[in-house]
Amino acid sequence: MSAPASAEEHGVVRALGSIGLATLVSRVLGFARDMVIALTFGAGGVTDAFVVAFRIPSMLRRLLGEGALSTAVVPVFTDYALKGPRADFVRMVRAVLAAGLLVLSVVTACGIAAAPLILRAMAPGFTGDPAQASLTILLTRVMFPYLLLVGLGALAMGLLNTHGRFFASALGPALLNVGIIATVLLLARRVDPPILALAIGVLVGGVAQLLAQVPSLRRAGLLFWPSFELRHPALGRVARLLLPAVFGLAAVQVTVFVNTLLASLLPAGSVSFLYYADRVMEFPLGIFGIALASASLPAMSRAAARGDRQGLGTTLTFALGLSFYVALPATVGLVVLRTPIVRVLFERGEFTAADTLATAQALVGYAVGLAAFSGARIAAQAFYALQEPAVAVKLGFLSVVVNVIAAVTLMGPLRHGGLALASSLGAWVNFAALAWVARARFGGLDLRQLGVSIGRTALASAALGAFCVGGLWLWPIAPSRLVEAAWLGGAITGGALVFWLASALLGAPERLALLHLRAGRRRVL
């Protein structure tokens, strides 16, 4: 891997700067949100009910909303924008908006009606407690309209990303977190049950996510009313990409489904432990891994539209190398510093020291798969850009099989930690298979060059790990959480500096790409 040399690679880095900055804001606010949740509700049965209830519309959101839908529309939007007149592009967008509005509305209505059936499928362990089951159903029904809001937001994101605009849509999740935090602080003592404030906050945040993109759409001349032209040929193309994308992302969501189902059979709090650990792991994954996948999709779609498979493969190699450059040191840091991280973030109010240890156990299981989660998401985007998603779908379901077998095997000895580890094992199988097949499909994908880049990053990450292990001797279990937070901040900053210096000594060219990223962020600001 090298520093960005082509126009497409420079475009990926600039887009990553915008998306990464917005995602950083979102993740920081996400931690603030989770601190508020942990402080107010802890990690018991009530919080389990919210986590399961939110996971149901969130799963469909990822399938029909921001995941599959944006993946399906960006290649089609790009093709129309590059090859046809403006009038055809506008007509196509209006038809897609109308179809999306119709489908999302129907799914939302069905979800509200079928909430009890969905609960039995998602968390059968809850059915033995009528109060918990009733609360979960209530929260599910309140939050299900979020699917409609985030689905329309995903269509807007696809439009903006196609035209090189990333910041406004990437900032949407930050507004979701603001909505949740504000609503909990304002309503938790005024509604019954208090956790209903969380569900209301999800809807408030969903409205904010959608509205935040309207000014950018207007400035770009992309604000259109839907037109119910349900026989437009583009709808067939989107559907042909959407259905495989749904099944492909369903592989990930089946993993979530299985883990939630199995965790509901474990002692109370297991679902929450997995939730809090996943939130920590999502911080580096969202800021860089998923952001890089979003940034690279338009560039790979343009290469595919030109018939340039060599260029598509080169962009994929660049994105994967850059992804591992961040994911591997983040993995080492999360594993070594797992307990201080969880303690500083969540251990207060109803969240106890025992909850910290249990969440840290789950964090280790998730963290070892961080690089694979990121790499698989990026590699799958290449197949969607080429409008050939079948391979990604089949390999995704292979990873599901691995995850299910591992989850059932490991939940006995490792409990919820085994479920987290099973997710990581499935992710590594998925990434390895995608990379192997992509090597044959895309001429520019150089696995040897990628392997050298990963090996160099692993050596630099080992230096980071040694620094953090040494720092644990000075870890203060102090009465002041401020002192602990200062120590943790120093350990993370020092570890990052050690990694940067080690990678410089090893001649890692990925550092140069990150310098371009910093410049891109300054332009956004």
Coordinates of C-alpha atoms in Angstrom, one line a residue:
M1 CA 0.0 0.0 0.0
S2 CA 1.2 3.5 -0.7
A3 CA 0.1 7.0 0.0
P4 CA -2.7 8.2 -2.2
A5 CA -1.4 8.7 -5.7
S6 CA -4.4 8.6 -8.0
A7 CA -7.3 11.0 -8.2
E8 CA -9.6 8.3 -6.9
E9 CA -7.4 7.6 -3.9
H10 CA -7.2 11.4 -3.1
G11 CA -11.0 11.4 -3.4
V12 CA -11.3 8.5 -1.0
V13 CA -9.0 10.3 1.6
R14 CA -10.9 13.6 1.3
A15 CA -14.2 11.8 1.7
L16 CA -12.8 9.9 4.7
G17 CA -11.8 13.1 6.3
S18 CA -15.4 14.4 6.1
I19 CA -17.0 11.2 7.2
G20 CA -14.4 10.4 9.8
L21 CA -14.8 13.8 11.4
A22 CA -18.5 13.6 11.5
T23 CA -18.4 10.0 12.8
L24 CA -15.9 11.1 15.5
V25 CA -18.4 13.6 16.8
S26 CA -21.1 11.0 16.6
R27 CA -19.1 8.4 18.5
V28 CA -18.1 10.8 21.3
L29 CA -21.7 11.8 21.7
G30 CA -22.5 8.1 21.5
F31 CA -20.3 7.5 24.6
A32 CA -22.0 10.4 26.3
R33 CA -25.3 8.8 25.5
D34 CA -24.3 5.4 26.8
M35 CA -22.9 7.0 30.0
V36 CA -26.3 8.6 30.5
I37 CA -28.0 5.3 29.9
A38 CA -25.6 3.4 32.2
L39 CA -26.0 6.1 34.9
T40 CA -29.8 6.2 34.7
F41 CA -30.7 2.6 34.0
G42 CA -27.6 0.4 34.7
A43 CA -27.3 -3.0 33.0
G44 CA -30.3 -4.9 34.4
G45 CA -33.5 -6.3 33.0
V46 CA -35.0 -2.9 32.1
T47 CA -32.0 -2.0 30.0
D48 CA -32.0 -5.4 28.4
A49 CA -35.6 -4.7 27.3
F50 CA -34.6 -1.5 25.6
V51 CA -31.5 -3.1 23.9
V52 CA -33.6 -5.8 22.4
A53 CA -36.4 -3.4 21.4
F54 CA -34.0 -1.1 19.8
R55 CA -32.1 -3.9 18.1
I56 CA -35.3 -5.0 16.2
P57 CA -35.9 -1.7 14.3
S58 CA -32.1 -1.2 14.1
M59 CA -31.7 -4.5 12.4
L60 CA -34.3 -3.6 9.8
R61 CA -32.8 -0.1 9.5
R62 CA -29.5 -1.7 8.5
L63 CA -31.2 -4.1 6.1
L64 CA -33.6 -1.7 4.4
G65 CA -32.2 1.7 5.5
E66 CA -28.7 3.1 5.7
G67 CA -26.9 -0.2 4.9
A68 CA -28.4 -2.1 2.0
L69 CA -30.4 0.8 0.6
S70 CA -27.5 3.2 0.3
T71 CA -25.3 0.4 -1.1
A72 CA -27.9 -0.4 -3.7
V73 CA -28.6 3.2 -4.9
V74 CA -25.1 4.7 -5.1
P75 CA -24.0 2.6 -8.1
V76 CA -27.3 3.4 -9.9
F77 CA -27.2 7.1 -9.0
T78 CA -23.6 7.2 -10.2
D79 CA -24.4 5.5 -13.5
Y80 CA -27.3 7.9 -14.3
A81 CA -25.3 11.0 -13.2
L82 CA -22.3 10.1 -15.4
K83 CA -24.0 8.7 -18.5
G84 CA -27.3 10.5 -19.0
P85 CA -28.9 13.9 -19.2
R86 CA -29.9 15.8 -16.0
A87 CA -33.6 15.3 -16.7
D88 CA -33.3 11.5 -16.7
F89 CA -31.3 11.6 -13.5
V90 CA -34.0 13.8 -11.8
R91 CA -36.8 11.6 -13.0
M92 CA -35.0 8.5 -11.8
V93 CA -34.3 10.0 -8.3
R94 CA -38.0 11.0 -7.9
A95 CA -39.1 7.5 -8.7
V96 CA -36.7 5.9 -6.3
L97 CA -37.8 8.2 -3.5
A98 CA -41.4 7.3 -4.0
A99 CA -40.7 3.6 -4.1
G100 CA -38.6 3.9 -1.0
L101 CA -41.3 5.8 0.9
L102 CA -43.9 3.2 0.0
V103 CA -41.8 0.2 1.0
L104 CA -40.5 1.7 4.2
S105 CA -44.0 2.8 5.3
V106 CA -45.4 -0.8 4.7
V107 CA -42.5 -2.4 6.6
T108 CA -43.0 0.0 9.5
A109 CA -46.7 -0.6 9.8
C110 CA -46.1 -4.4 9.7
G111 CA -43.4 -4.2 12.3
I112 CA -45.6 -2.3 14.8
A113 CA -48.4 -4.8 14.3
A114 CA -46.1 -7.9 14.6
A115 CA -44.0 -6.7 17.6
P116 CA -45.1 -9.6 19.9
L117 CA -44.1 -12.2 17.3
I118 CA -40.8 -10.4 16.7
L119 CA -40.1 -10.5 20.4
R120 CA -40.7 -14.3 20.6
A121 CA -38.2 -14.8 17.7
M122 CA -35.6 -12.3 19.0
A123 CA -35.6 -12.9 22.7
P124 CA -37.5 -16.1 23.7
G125 CA -35.9 -15.9 27.1
F126 CA -37.9 -12.8 27.9
T127 CA -41.3 -14.6 27.5
G128 CA -41.0 -16.1 30.9
D129 CA -41.2 -12.7 32.5
P130 CA -44.5 -11.0 31.4
A131 CA -43.5 -7.6 32.7
Q132 CA -40.2 -7.6 30.7
A133 CA -41.9 -9.0 27.6
S134 CA -44.7 -6.3 27.8
L135 CA -42.1 -3.5 28.2
T136 CA -40.0 -4.8 25.3
I137 CA -43.1 -4.9 23.0
L138 CA -44.1 -1.3 24.0
L139 CA -40.6 0.0 23.3
T140 CA -40.5 -1.8 20.0
R141 CA -43.7 -0.3 18.8
V142 CA -42.7 3.2 19.9
M143 CA -39.4 3.0 18.1
F144 CA -40.4 1.2 14.9
P145 CA -41.2 4.5 12.9
Y146 CA -37.5 5.3 13.2
L147 CA -37.0 2.8 10.3
L148 CA -39.0 5.1 8.0
L149 CA -37.0 8.2 9.1
V150 CA -33.6 6.6 8.7
G151 CA -34.5 4.9 5.4
L152 CA -35.4 8.3 3.8
G153 CA -32.2 9.6 5.3
A154 CA -30.3 6.8 3.6
L155 CA -31.7 7.8 0.2
A156 CA -30.6 11.4 0.9
M157 CA -27.2 10.1 1.9
G158 CA -26.9 8.2 -1.3
L159 CA -27.7 11.3 -3.4
L160 CA -25.2 13.5 -1.5
N161 CA -22.4 10.8 -1.6
T162 CA -22.9 10.4 -5.3
H163 CA -22.1 14.1 -5.7
G164 CA -19.1 14.1 -3.4
R165 CA -20.9 15.4 -0.4
F166 CA -20.4 13.4 2.8
F167 CA -20.3 15.5 5.9
A168 CA -24.0 16.3 6.4
S169 CA -25.2 12.7 6.1
A170 CA -22.4 11.4 8.2
L171 CA -23.3 13.8 11.0
G172 CA -26.8 12.3 11.2
P173 CA -25.9 9.7 13.9
A174 CA -24.5 12.5 16.1
L175 CA -27.9 14.1 16.0
L176 CA -29.5 10.8 17.0
N177 CA -27.3 10.7 20.1
V178 CA -28.2 14.3 20.9
G179 CA -31.9 13.5 20.6
I180 CA -31.6 10.5 22.9
I181 CA -29.4 12.3 25.6
A182 CA -31.7 15.4 25.6
T183 CA -34.9 13.3 25.8
V184 CA -33.6 11.1 28.7
L185 CA -32.5 14.1 30.7
L186 CA -35.8 15.9 30.1
L187 CA -38.3 13.1 30.2
A188 CA -36.9 10.2 32.2
R189 CA -38.6 11.4 35.4
R190 CA -41.8 12.5 33.7
V191 CA -42.8 9.4 31.8
D192 CA -43.8 5.9 33.1
P193 CA -41.9 3.7 32.7
P194 CA -38.9 6.0 32.7
I195 CA -37.1 4.0 30.0
L196 CA -39.8 5.1 27.6
A197 CA -37.8 8.4 27.3
L198 CA -35.1 6.4 25.5
A199 CA -37.6 5.2 22.9
I200 CA -39.0 8.7 22.4
G201 CA -35.4 10.1 22.0
V202 CA -34.7 7.6 19.2
L203 CA -37.7 9.1 17.2
V204 CA -36.5 12.7 18.0
G205 CA -33.0 11.8 16.8
G206 CA -34.4 10.2 13.6
V207 CA -36.3 13.3 12.7
A208 CA -33.1 15.4 13.3
Q209 CA -31.0 12.9 11.1
L210 CA -33.4 13.4 8.1
L211 CA -33.8 17.2 8.5
A212 CA -30.0 17.8 8.8
Q213 CA -29.5 16.8 5.2
V214 CA -32.1 19.1 3.7
P215 CA -29.8 22.2 3.5
S216 CA -27.1 20.3 1.7
L217 CA -29.6 18.7 -0.7
R218 CA -31.0 22.2 -1.5
R219 CA -27.6 23.7 -2.1
A220 CA -26.6 20.9 -4.4
G221 CA -29.9 21.1 -6.3
L222 CA -30.9 17.6 -5.2
L223 CA -34.0 18.3 -3.2
F224 CA -36.8 16.6 -5.1
W225 CA -40.4 15.5 -4.4
P226 CA -41.2 11.9 -4.9
S227 CA -43.0 10.8 -8.1
F228 CA -44.9 7.5 -8.0
E229 CA -43.6 6.3 -11.3
L230 CA -43.4 2.7 -10.1
R231 CA -42.5 1.3 -13.6
H232 CA -39.3 3.3 -14.0
P233 CA -36.5 1.0 -15.2
A234 CA -34.1 2.2 -12.5
L235 CA -36.3 0.6 -9.8
G236 CA -35.6 -2.8 -11.3
R237 CA -31.9 -2.1 -11.2
V238 CA -32.1 -0.9 -7.6
A239 CA -34.1 -3.9 -6.6
R240 CA -31.7 -6.3 -8.2
L241 CA -28.9 -4.7 -6.1
L242 CA -31.1 -4.2 -3.0
L243 CA -32.2 -7.8 -2.6
P244 CA -28.7 -9.2 -2.6
A245 CA -27.5 -6.4 -0.4
V246 CA -30.3 -7.1 2.1
F247 CA -29.3 -10.8 2.1
G248 CA -25.7 -9.8 2.4
L249 CA -26.3 -7.5 5.4
A250 CA -28.7 -10.1 6.7
A251 CA -25.7 -12.3 7.3
V252 CA -24.4 -9.7 9.8
Q253 CA -27.9 -9.2 11.3
V254 CA -28.4 -13.0 11.7
T255 CA -25.3 -12.9 13.8
V256 CA -26.8 -10.1 15.9
F257 CA -30.1 -12.1 16.1
V258 CA -28.3 -15.3 17.2
N259 CA -26.2 -13.5 19.8
T260 CA -29.3 -11.7 21.2
L261 CA -31.3 -14.9 21.3
L262 CA -28.6 -16.8 23.1
A263 CA -27.7 -13.9 25.4
S264 CA -31.4 -13.8 26.5
L265 CA -31.0 -17.3 27.8
L266 CA -28.0 -16.3 29.9
P267 CA -28.1 -14.5 33.3
A268 CA -29.8 -11.1 33.4
G269 CA -27.5 -8.3 32.1
S270 CA -25.9 -10.4 29.4
V271 CA -27.6 -8.6 26.6
S272 CA -26.5 -5.3 28.1
F273 CA -22.9 -6.4 28.6
L274 CA -22.7 -7.2 24.9
Y275 CA -24.4 -3.9 24.0
Y276 CA -21.9 -1.8 26.0
A277 CA -18.9 -3.7 24.7
D278 CA -20.1 -3.4 21.2
R279 CA -20.5 0.4 21.6
V280 CA -16.9 0.6 22.7
M281 CA -15.7 -1.5 19.7
E282 CA -17.9 0.5 17.3
F283 CA -15.9 3.7 18.2
P284 CA -12.8 2.9 16.0
L285 CA -14.9 0.8 13.6
G286 CA -17.3 3.6 12.9
I287 CA -14.7 6.4 12.7
F288 CA -12.5 4.6 10.3
G289 CA -13.7 1.2 9.1
I290 CA -17.3 1.9 8.2
A291 CA -16.4 5.5 7.3
L292 CA -13.8 4.2 4.9
A293 CA -16.2 1.8 3.3
S294 CA -18.7 4.6 2.7
A295 CA -15.9 6.9 1.3
S296 CA -14.6 4.2 -1.1
L297 CA -18.0 3.1 -2.5
P298 CA -18.5 6.1 -4.8
A299 CA -14.9 5.9 -6.0
M300 CA -15.2 2.2 -6.8
S301 CA -18.6 2.8 -8.4
R302 CA -17.1 5.3 -10.7
A303 CA -14.3 2.9 -11.7
A304 CA -16.9 0.2 -12.3
A305 CA -19.0 2.5 -14.4
R306 CA -16.0 3.2 -16.6
G307 CA -15.2 -0.5 -16.9
D308 CA -11.9 -0.1 -15.1
R309 CA -11.6 -3.2 -12.9
Q310 CA -7.8 -2.6 -12.5
G311 CA -8.6 0.8 -11.0
L312 CA -11.3 -0.7 -8.8
G313 CA -8.9 -3.3 -7.4
T314 CA -6.2 -0.7 -6.8
T315 CA -8.6 1.5 -4.8
L316 CA -9.7 -1.6 -2.8
T317 CA -6.1 -2.4 -2.0
F318 CA -5.5 1.1 -0.8
A319 CA -8.6 1.2 1.3
L320 CA -7.9 -2.2 3.0
G321 CA -4.3 -1.3 3.8
L322 CA -5.4 2.0 5.3
S323 CA -8.1 0.2 7.3
F324 CA -5.7 -2.3 8.8
Y325 CA -3.3 0.5 9.7
V326 CA -5.9 1.8 12.1
A327 CA -7.8 -1.4 13.1
L328 CA -4.8 -3.4 14.3
P329 CA -3.4 -0.9 16.8
A330 CA -6.9 -0.2 18.0
T331 CA -7.4 -3.9 18.6
V332 CA -4.3 -4.1 20.7
G333 CA -5.3 -1.1 22.7
L334 CA -8.8 -2.3 23.3
V335 CA -7.6 -5.7 24.5
V336 CA -4.9 -4.4 26.8
L337 CA -6.8 -1.5 28.3
R338 CA -10.3 -3.1 28.3
T339 CA -11.0 -2.8 32.0
P340 CA -9.8 0.8 32.4
I341 CA -11.8 1.8 29.3
V342 CA -15.0 0.3 30.5
R343 CA -14.5 1.6 34.1
V344 CA -13.9 5.2 33.0
L345 CA -16.8 5.2 30.5
F346 CA -19.6 3.4 32.3
E347 CA -18.9 2.6 36.0
R348 CA -21.1 5.0 37.9
G349 CA -24.6 5.2 39.2
E350 CA -26.4 1.8 38.5
F351 CA -23.4 0.4 36.6
T352 CA -21.3 -1.6 39.1
A353 CA -17.7 -2.9 39.2
A354 CA -19.0 -6.4 38.4
D355 CA -20.7 -5.0 35.3
T356 CA -17.4 -3.5 34.3
L357 CA -15.6 -6.8 34.5
A358 CA -18.4 -8.6 32.5
T359 CA -18.4 -5.9 29.8
A360 CA -14.6 -6.0 29.5
Q361 CA -14.8 -9.7 28.9
A362 CA -17.2 -9.1 26.0
L363 CA -15.0 -6.3 24.7
V364 CA -12.1 -8.7 24.2
G365 CA -14.2 -11.0 22.1
Y366 CA -15.4 -8.2 19.9
A367 CA -12.0 -6.4 19.6
V368 CA -10.1 -9.3 18.1
G369 CA -12.4 -9.1 15.1
L370 CA -12.2 -5.4 14.6
A371 CA -9.9 -5.5 11.6
A372 CA -12.0 -8.2 10.0
F373 CA -15.3 -6.4 10.5
S374 CA -13.7 -3.3 8.9
G375 CA -12.0 -5.2 6.0
A376 CA -15.0 -7.3 5.2
R377 CA -17.3 -4.3 4.9
I378 CA -14.8 -2.6 2.5
A379 CA -14.2 -5.7 0.4
A380 CA -18.0 -6.3 0.0
Q381 CA -18.5 -2.8 -1.3
A382 CA -16.3 -3.6 -4.3
F383 CA -18.7 -6.3 -5.4
Y384 CA -21.7 -4.0 -5.0
A385 CA -19.9 -1.2 -6.9
L386 CA -19.5 -3.7 -9.8
Q387 CA -23.2 -4.5 -9.4
E388 CA -22.2 -8.2 -8.9
P389 CA -23.2 -8.7 -5.2
A390 CA -23.9 -12.5 -5.3
V391 CA -20.4 -13.5 -4.2
A392 CA -20.5 -11.1 -1.2
V393 CA -23.9 -12.5 -0.2
K394 CA -22.8 -16.2 -0.4
L395 CA -19.6 -15.5 1.6
G396 CA -21.6 -13.5 4.1
F397 CA -23.8 -16.5 4.9
L398 CA -20.7 -18.7 5.2
S399 CA -19.6 -16.5 8.0
V400 CA -23.1 -16.8 9.6
V401 CA -22.7 -20.6 9.7
V402 CA -19.3 -20.2 11.4
N403 CA -20.7 -17.7 13.9
V404 CA -23.7 -19.8 14.9
I405 CA -21.5 -23.0 15.4
A406 CA -19.0 -21.0 17.4
A407 CA -21.6 -19.2 19.5
V408 CA -23.4 -22.4 20.5
T409 CA -20.0 -24.0 21.3
L410 CA -18.5 -21.0 23.3
M411 CA -21.5 -19.7 25.2
G412 CA -21.2 -22.6 27.7
P413 CA -17.6 -22.1 28.9
L414 CA -17.4 -18.3 28.1
R415 CA -21.0 -17.2 28.4
H416 CA -21.6 -13.8 26.8
G417 CA -17.8 -13.4 26.1
G418 CA -18.1 -16.5 23.9
L419 CA -20.9 -14.9 21.9
A420 CA -18.7 -11.8 21.2
L421 CA -15.8 -14.0 20.2
A422 CA -18.0 -16.0 17.9
S423 CA -18.9 -12.8 16.0
S424 CA -15.2 -12.1 15.5
L425 CA -14.5 -15.6 14.2
G426 CA -17.3 -15.3 11.7
A427 CA -16.0 -11.9 10.6
W428 CA -12.5 -13.2 9.9
V429 CA -13.8 -16.1 7.8
N430 CA -15.9 -13.5 5.8
F431 CA -13.0 -11.2 5.2
A432 CA -10.5 -13.9 4.2
A433 CA -13.0 -15.4 1.7
L434 CA -13.9 -12.0 0.2
A435 CA -10.2 -11.0 -0.2
W436 CA -9.4 -14.3 -1.9
V437 CA -12.3 -14.1 -4.4
A438 CA -11.6 -10.4 -5.0
R439 CA -8.0 -11.2 -6.0
A440 CA -9.3 -13.2 -9.0
R441 CA -12.0 -10.6 -9.9
F442 CA -10.1 -7.3 -9.7
G443 CA -6.7 -7.1 -11.3
G444 CA -5.5 -4.3 -9.2
L445 CA -6.0 -6.1 -5.9
D446 CA -2.5 -7.1 -4.7
L447 CA -2.7 -9.5 -1.7
R448 CA 1.0 -9.7 -1.4
Q449 CA 1.4 -6.0 -1.1
L450 CA -1.5 -5.9 1.3
G451 CA 0.1 -8.7 3.4
V452 CA 3.4 -6.7 3.6
S453 CA 1.4 -3.7 4.8
I454 CA -0.5 -5.7 7.4
G455 CA 2.7 -7.3 8.7
R456 CA 4.4 -3.9 9.1
T457 CA 1.3 -2.6 10.9
A458 CA 1.3 -5.6 13.2
L459 CA 4.9 -5.0 14.3
A460 CA 4.2 -1.4 15.1
S461 CA 1.1 -2.5 17.0
A462 CA 3.2 -4.9 19.1
A463 CA 5.2 -1.9 20.2
L464 CA 2.0 -0.1 21.2
G465 CA 0.9 -3.2 23.1
A466 CA 4.2 -3.3 25.1
F467 CA 3.8 0.3 26.1
C468 CA 0.2 -0.2 27.3
V469 CA 1.1 -3.4 29.2
G470 CA 3.8 -1.4 31.0
G471 CA 1.4 1.4 31.7
L472 CA -1.0 -0.9 33.5
W473 CA 1.5 -1.1 36.4
L474 CA 0.6 2.5 37.0
W475 CA -3.2 2.1 36.6
P476 CA -4.8 4.0 39.5
I477 CA -8.0 2.6 41.0
A478 CA -8.6 6.1 42.4
P479 CA -11.5 7.7 44.3
S480 CA -11.4 10.4 41.6
R481 CA -12.7 9.2 38.2
L482 CA -11.0 12.3 36.8
V483 CA -7.6 10.9 37.8
E484 CA -8.4 7.6 36.1
A485 CA -9.7 9.4 33.0
A486 CA -6.4 11.4 32.8
W487 CA -4.4 8.2 33.1
L488 CA -6.4 6.5 30.4
G489 CA -6.1 9.5 28.1
G490 CA -2.3 9.5 28.7
A491 CA -2.1 5.7 28.0
I492 CA -4.0 6.0 24.8
T493 CA -2.1 9.1 23.6
G494 CA 1.3 7.6 24.5
G495 CA 0.4 4.3 22.8
A496 CA -0.7 6.1 19.7
L497 CA 2.6 8.0 19.6
V498 CA 4.6 4.8 20.1
F499 CA 2.7 3.2 17.2
W500 CA 3.3 6.2 15.0
L501 CA 7.0 6.3 15.7
A502 CA 7.3 2.5 15.2
S503 CA 5.5 2.7 11.9
A504 CA 7.7 5.5 10.8
L505 CA 10.8 3.5 11.6
L506 CA 9.3 0.6 9.6
G507 CA 8.7 3.0 6.7
A508 CA 4.9 2.6 6.7
P509 CA 3.5 4.7 3.8
E510 CA 0.0 4.7 5.4
R511 CA 1.2 7.6 7.6
L512 CA 1.3 9.8 4.5
A513 CA -2.3 9.0 3.7
L514 CA -3.3 10.0 7.2
L515 CA -1.5 13.3 6.7
H516 CA -3.7 13.9 3.7
L517 CA -6.7 13.0 5.9
R518 CA -5.8 15.7 8.3
A519 CA -5.6 18.2 5.5
G520 CA -9.1 17.1 4.3
R521 CA -10.5 17.6 7.8
R522 CA -9.2 21.1 7.9
R523 CA -11.0 21.8 4.7
V524 CA -14.2 20.5 6.1
L525 CA -13.8 22.7 9.2

